Tab-separated table of C-alpha atoms in Angstrom:
chain	number	residue	atom	x	y	z
A	721	MET	CA	-117.807	162.670	72.696
A	722	PRO	CA	-115.170	164.616	74.607
A	723	MET	CA	-113.679	167.561	72.828
A	724	THR	CA	-110.020	167.403	72.011
A	725	GLN	CA	-107.689	170.346	71.950
A	726	ASN	CA	-104.640	170.512	69.755
A	727	ASN	CA	-101.600	171.235	71.847
A	728	PRO	CA	-99.127	173.637	70.260
A	729	PRO	CA	-95.965	171.852	69.134
A	730	GLN	CA	-93.116	172.075	71.555
A	731	SER	CA	-90.229	174.169	70.351
A	732	SER	CA	-87.014	172.409	69.454
A	733	PRO	CA	-84.282	172.455	72.108
A	734	LEU	CA	-82.094	173.957	69.382
A	735	GLN	CA	-84.447	176.902	68.797
A	736	PRO	CA	-82.517	179.382	71.012
A	737	LEU	CA	-79.295	178.434	69.256
A	738	VAL	CA	-80.889	178.779	65.811
A	739	GLU	CA	-82.303	182.203	66.688
A	740	ALA	CA	-78.908	183.311	68.010
A	741	LEU	CA	-77.194	181.995	64.881
A	742	VAL	CA	-79.615	183.966	62.686
A	743	SER	CA	-78.788	187.136	64.625
A	744	PHE	CA	-75.100	186.299	64.332
A	745	HIS	CA	-75.378	186.000	60.548
A	746	LYS	CA	-77.087	189.389	60.367
A	747	ALA	CA	-74.207	191.035	62.213
A	748	VAL	CA	-71.000	189.251	61.223
A	749	PRO	CA	-68.997	191.097	58.536
A	750	ALA	CA	-67.225	189.613	55.564
A	751	ILE	CA	-64.092	187.656	56.437
A	752	ASN	CA	-61.140	189.284	54.714
A	753	LYS	CA	-58.459	187.270	52.980
A	754	THR	CA	-55.373	188.681	54.665
A	755	ALA	CA	-52.951	185.740	54.539
A	756	LYS	CA	-50.917	184.787	51.497
A	757	ALA	CA	-50.117	181.397	49.943
A	758	GLN	CA	-48.820	180.305	46.575
A	759	TYR	CA	-52.432	180.043	45.390
A	760	GLY	CA	-53.200	183.638	46.369
A	761	ASN	CA	-54.711	185.271	49.421
A	762	PHE	CA	-56.850	183.382	51.946
A	763	ALA	CA	-58.374	183.908	55.383
A	764	ASP	CA	-56.235	182.167	57.979
A	765	LEU	CA	-57.527	180.783	61.282
A	766	GLU	CA	-56.524	183.885	63.235
A	767	THR	CA	-58.461	186.137	60.851
A	768	VAL	CA	-61.550	183.922	60.974
A	769	LEU	CA	-61.544	183.780	64.780
A	770	SER	CA	-60.922	187.502	65.261
A	771	THR	CA	-63.783	188.281	62.864
A	772	VAL	CA	-66.444	185.942	64.251
A	773	THR	CA	-65.673	185.798	67.987
A	774	PRO	CA	-67.057	189.224	69.029
A	775	HIS	CA	-70.325	188.553	67.167
A	776	LEU	CA	-70.616	185.065	68.618
A	777	ILE	CA	-70.239	186.463	72.135
A	778	ASN	CA	-72.794	189.224	71.469
A	779	ASN	CA	-75.335	186.521	70.619
A	780	GLY	CA	-74.586	184.181	73.516
A	781	LEU	CA	-72.615	181.767	71.351
A	782	VAL	CA	-69.158	180.273	71.626
A	783	VAL	CA	-67.179	177.750	69.584
A	784	SER	CA	-65.059	175.096	71.276
A	785	GLN	CA	-62.567	172.909	69.400
A	786	GLY	CA	-60.581	169.993	70.769
A	787	PHE	CA	-59.302	166.549	69.907
A	788	GLU	CA	-60.314	163.012	70.739
A	789	PRO	CA	-58.553	159.765	69.792
A	790	SER	CA	-59.543	157.918	66.673
A	791	SER	CA	-60.902	154.388	66.920
A	792	HIS	CA	-59.016	153.145	63.861
A	793	ASP	CA	-55.726	155.033	63.432
A	794	ASN	CA	-53.266	157.343	65.171
A	795	ASN	CA	-54.723	160.487	63.643
A	796	PRO	CA	-56.939	162.400	66.090
A	797	VAL	CA	-60.537	163.473	65.513
A	798	LEU	CA	-61.213	167.212	65.630
A	799	VAL	CA	-64.368	167.934	67.673
A	800	THR	CA	-66.015	171.299	66.990
A	801	GLN	CA	-68.921	172.462	69.173
A	802	LEU	CA	-71.158	175.482	68.705
A	803	LEU	CA	-72.532	176.218	72.186
A	804	HIS	CA	-75.341	178.561	73.277
A	805	VAL	CA	-75.902	179.969	76.770
A	806	SER	CA	-79.262	178.137	76.845
A	807	GLY	CA	-77.399	174.822	76.851
A	808	ALA	CA	-78.200	174.024	73.222
A	809	GLU	CA	-75.284	172.829	71.133
A	810	LEU	CA	-74.245	171.563	67.724
A	811	THR	CA	-71.301	169.189	67.412
A	812	SER	CA	-69.269	168.018	64.433
A	813	ARG	CA	-66.449	165.483	64.325
A	814	LEU	CA	-63.831	165.579	61.611
A	815	PRO	CA	-61.209	162.802	61.306
A	816	MET	CA	-57.982	164.663	60.672
A	817	VAL	CA	-55.767	163.800	57.740
A	818	VAL	CA	-52.122	164.125	58.702
A	819	GLY	CA	-50.235	163.732	55.467
A	820	GLY	CA	-46.798	162.276	55.050
A	821	ARG	CA	-45.153	163.828	52.033
A	822	GLY	CA	-41.620	163.548	53.253
A	823	LYS	CA	-41.942	166.626	55.453
A	824	ASN	CA	-41.280	166.965	59.140
A	825	PRO	CA	-44.152	165.113	60.889
A	826	LEU	CA	-44.707	168.047	63.239
A	827	HIS	CA	-45.164	170.356	60.261
A	828	ASP	CA	-47.715	167.914	58.836
A	829	PHE	CA	-49.581	167.675	62.136
A	830	GLY	CA	-49.548	171.409	62.822
A	831	GLY	CA	-50.697	172.228	59.297
A	832	SER	CA	-53.488	169.673	59.491
A	833	CYS	CA	-54.656	171.117	62.852
A	834	THR	CA	-54.866	174.653	61.500
A	835	TYR	CA	-56.439	173.607	58.211
A	836	SER	CA	-59.031	171.336	59.860
A	837	ARG	CA	-59.931	173.857	62.577
A	838	ARG	CA	-60.499	176.610	60.031
A	839	TYR	CA	-62.738	174.569	57.773
A	840	SER	CA	-64.693	173.012	60.652
A	841	LEU	CA	-65.259	176.434	62.208
A	842	LEU	CA	-66.540	177.914	58.955
A	843	ALA	CA	-68.703	174.859	58.281
A	844	ILE	CA	-70.472	174.782	61.666
A	845	LEU	CA	-71.172	178.527	61.404
A	846	GLY	CA	-72.382	178.237	57.817
A	847	LEU	CA	-69.846	180.778	56.588
A	848	THR	CA	-67.334	180.993	53.783
A	849	ALA	CA	-64.111	182.941	53.697
A	850	ASP	CA	-64.045	182.842	49.898
A	851	MET	CA	-61.187	180.382	50.103
A	852	ASP	CA	-60.335	177.317	48.047
A	853	VAL	CA	-57.086	175.677	49.111
A	854	ASP	CA	-54.059	176.920	50.953
A	855	GLY	CA	-51.383	174.984	49.124
A	856	ASP	CA	-50.042	172.695	51.814
A	857	PHE	CA	-53.131	170.492	51.552
A	858	ALA	CA	-53.973	170.869	47.880
A	859	ASP	CA	-54.558	167.741	45.834
A	860	PRO	CA	-51.131	166.386	44.795
A	861	GLY	CA	-52.481	166.005	41.267
A	862	GLU	CA	-53.239	169.702	40.929
A	863	SER	CA	-50.896	171.877	38.992
A	864	ALA	CA	-49.360	174.503	41.252
A	865	PRO	CA	-46.420	176.863	41.281
A	866	ALA	CA	-43.320	175.450	42.895
A	867	LYS	CA	-43.117	176.108	46.604
A	868	THR	CA	-39.902	177.444	48.029
A	869	THR	CA	-38.609	175.282	50.869
A	870	PRO	CA	-36.614	177.054	53.573
A	871	LYS	CA	-32.990	175.984	53.631
A	872	PRO	CA	-32.026	173.861	56.647
A	873	ALA	CA	-29.752	175.368	59.253
A	874	ALA	CA	-26.065	174.910	58.623
A	875	LYS	CA	-24.716	171.798	60.322
A	876	ILE	CA	-22.256	172.415	63.137
A	877	GLU	CA	-19.103	170.366	62.729
A	878	GLY	CA	-18.210	168.088	65.629
A	879	VAL	CA	-21.774	168.042	66.978
A	880	SER	CA	-23.885	164.897	66.700
A	881	ASP	CA	-27.037	164.954	64.588
A	882	GLY	CA	-29.281	164.767	67.639
A	883	ASP	CA	-27.587	167.773	69.239
A	884	GLN	CA	-27.771	169.985	66.164
A	885	PRO	CA	-29.759	173.141	67.015
A	886	LEU	CA	-33.300	173.622	65.775
A	887	THR	CA	-34.083	176.362	63.305
A	888	LYS	CA	-36.191	179.210	64.649
A	889	ASN	CA	-39.202	178.035	62.620
A	890	ASP	CA	-38.942	174.429	63.833
A	891	ARG	CA	-38.625	175.517	67.450
A	892	GLU	CA	-41.614	177.855	67.184
A	893	LEU	CA	-43.642	175.060	65.622
A	894	CYS	CA	-42.777	172.679	68.463
A	895	LEU	CA	-43.706	175.252	71.086
A	896	GLY	CA	-46.930	176.092	69.253
A	897	LEU	CA	-48.031	172.453	69.238
A	898	ILE	CA	-47.311	172.140	72.958
A	899	LYS	CA	-49.466	175.186	73.699
A	900	GLU	CA	-52.451	173.559	71.955
A	901	LEU	CA	-52.488	170.549	74.288
A	902	GLU	CA	-55.290	170.215	76.818
A	903	ALA	CA	-54.305	170.696	80.464
A	904	ASP	CA	-54.161	167.011	81.445
A	905	LYS	CA	-52.344	166.023	78.257
A	906	LEU	CA	-49.926	168.911	78.688
A	907	ALA	CA	-49.066	167.734	82.203
A	908	SER	CA	-48.302	164.244	80.867
A	909	PHE	CA	-46.233	165.646	78.019
A	910	LEU	CA	-44.139	167.832	80.339
A	911	ALA	CA	-43.574	165.010	82.814
A	912	ASP	CA	-42.476	162.588	80.064
A	913	PHE	CA	-40.219	165.154	78.398
A	914	ARG	CA	-38.491	165.967	81.702
A	915	ARG	CA	-38.062	162.275	82.474
A	916	ASP	CA	-36.643	161.314	79.085
A	917	PHE	CA	-34.190	164.227	78.969
A	918	GLY	CA	-33.089	164.070	82.604
A	919	LEU	CA	-34.650	167.356	83.694
A	920	SER	CA	-35.796	168.081	87.211
A	921	LYS	CA	-39.518	168.054	88.003
A	922	GLU	CA	-39.503	171.847	88.297
A	923	ALA	CA	-37.474	172.531	85.140
A	924	LYS	CA	-38.975	174.732	82.451
A	925	VAL	CA	-39.406	172.707	79.269
A	926	ALA	CA	-39.558	175.569	76.747
A	927	PRO	CA	-35.962	176.811	77.287
A	928	SER	CA	-34.732	173.200	77.127
A	929	LEU	CA	-36.362	172.457	73.762
A	930	THR	CA	-33.488	173.487	71.530
A	931	SER	CA	-32.111	170.614	69.488
A	932	LYS	CA	-32.980	168.050	66.864
A	933	LYS	CA	-33.265	165.230	69.403
A	934	HIS	CA	-36.106	167.087	71.128
A	935	GLN	CA	-37.959	167.493	67.842
A	936	ASP	CA	-37.410	163.824	66.992
A	937	TRP	CA	-38.817	162.860	70.407
A	938	MET	CA	-41.925	164.945	69.722
A	939	ASN	CA	-42.323	163.364	66.292
A	940	ASP	CA	-42.283	159.919	67.893
A	941	ASN	CA	-44.485	160.704	70.904
A	942	MET	CA	-46.857	163.565	70.103
A	943	HIS	CA	-49.715	161.204	69.149
A	944	LYS	CA	-49.979	160.183	72.819
A	945	TYR	CA	-51.016	163.649	73.921
A	946	VAL	CA	-53.620	164.751	71.361
């Protein structure tokens, strides 16, 4: 009877990534809660990224986050990938919840992006920033201190509603959302914005984004580009 030899089990294709993630966990420091909300301090996305990124790179790891369209609604799906130089990867998909509580839709979308990215990043790395909720997305049934809403900019007499200037915060939010678009989507956004507002093909969009009508246009059209 021929002798049989037990072949050693083949290692998982994820093994290099797992080993790198173990080394990452040994090196990454605690994530400090440096941002403030009405519920107390929390670690915002910038703090999380600045803390973990150097240690990810040192271990041949990188995190990529982007959006893909949903198959059942207009809210995008956040795709988070943990990639290793070996080619191994972990991927998670999180359907985003863009709330509508009577706020500016761009505020809702931007807040949902930041909130979802932070939690997905921590989840795929197996970390915690010792954070519960950040207020904007707390359960509506929870008891919470009243949140102060910034006063709207004073209305300019004799100027139509659409031509009223944006507040500094609203303009910065609009520009921040544009910067997060992927290259091909950004090109489409810029082309459509220039077309709809009669700008030349070479015109800079950022200096032209100044009034309420531009924000309203983004509210109505931004879902096409994410």
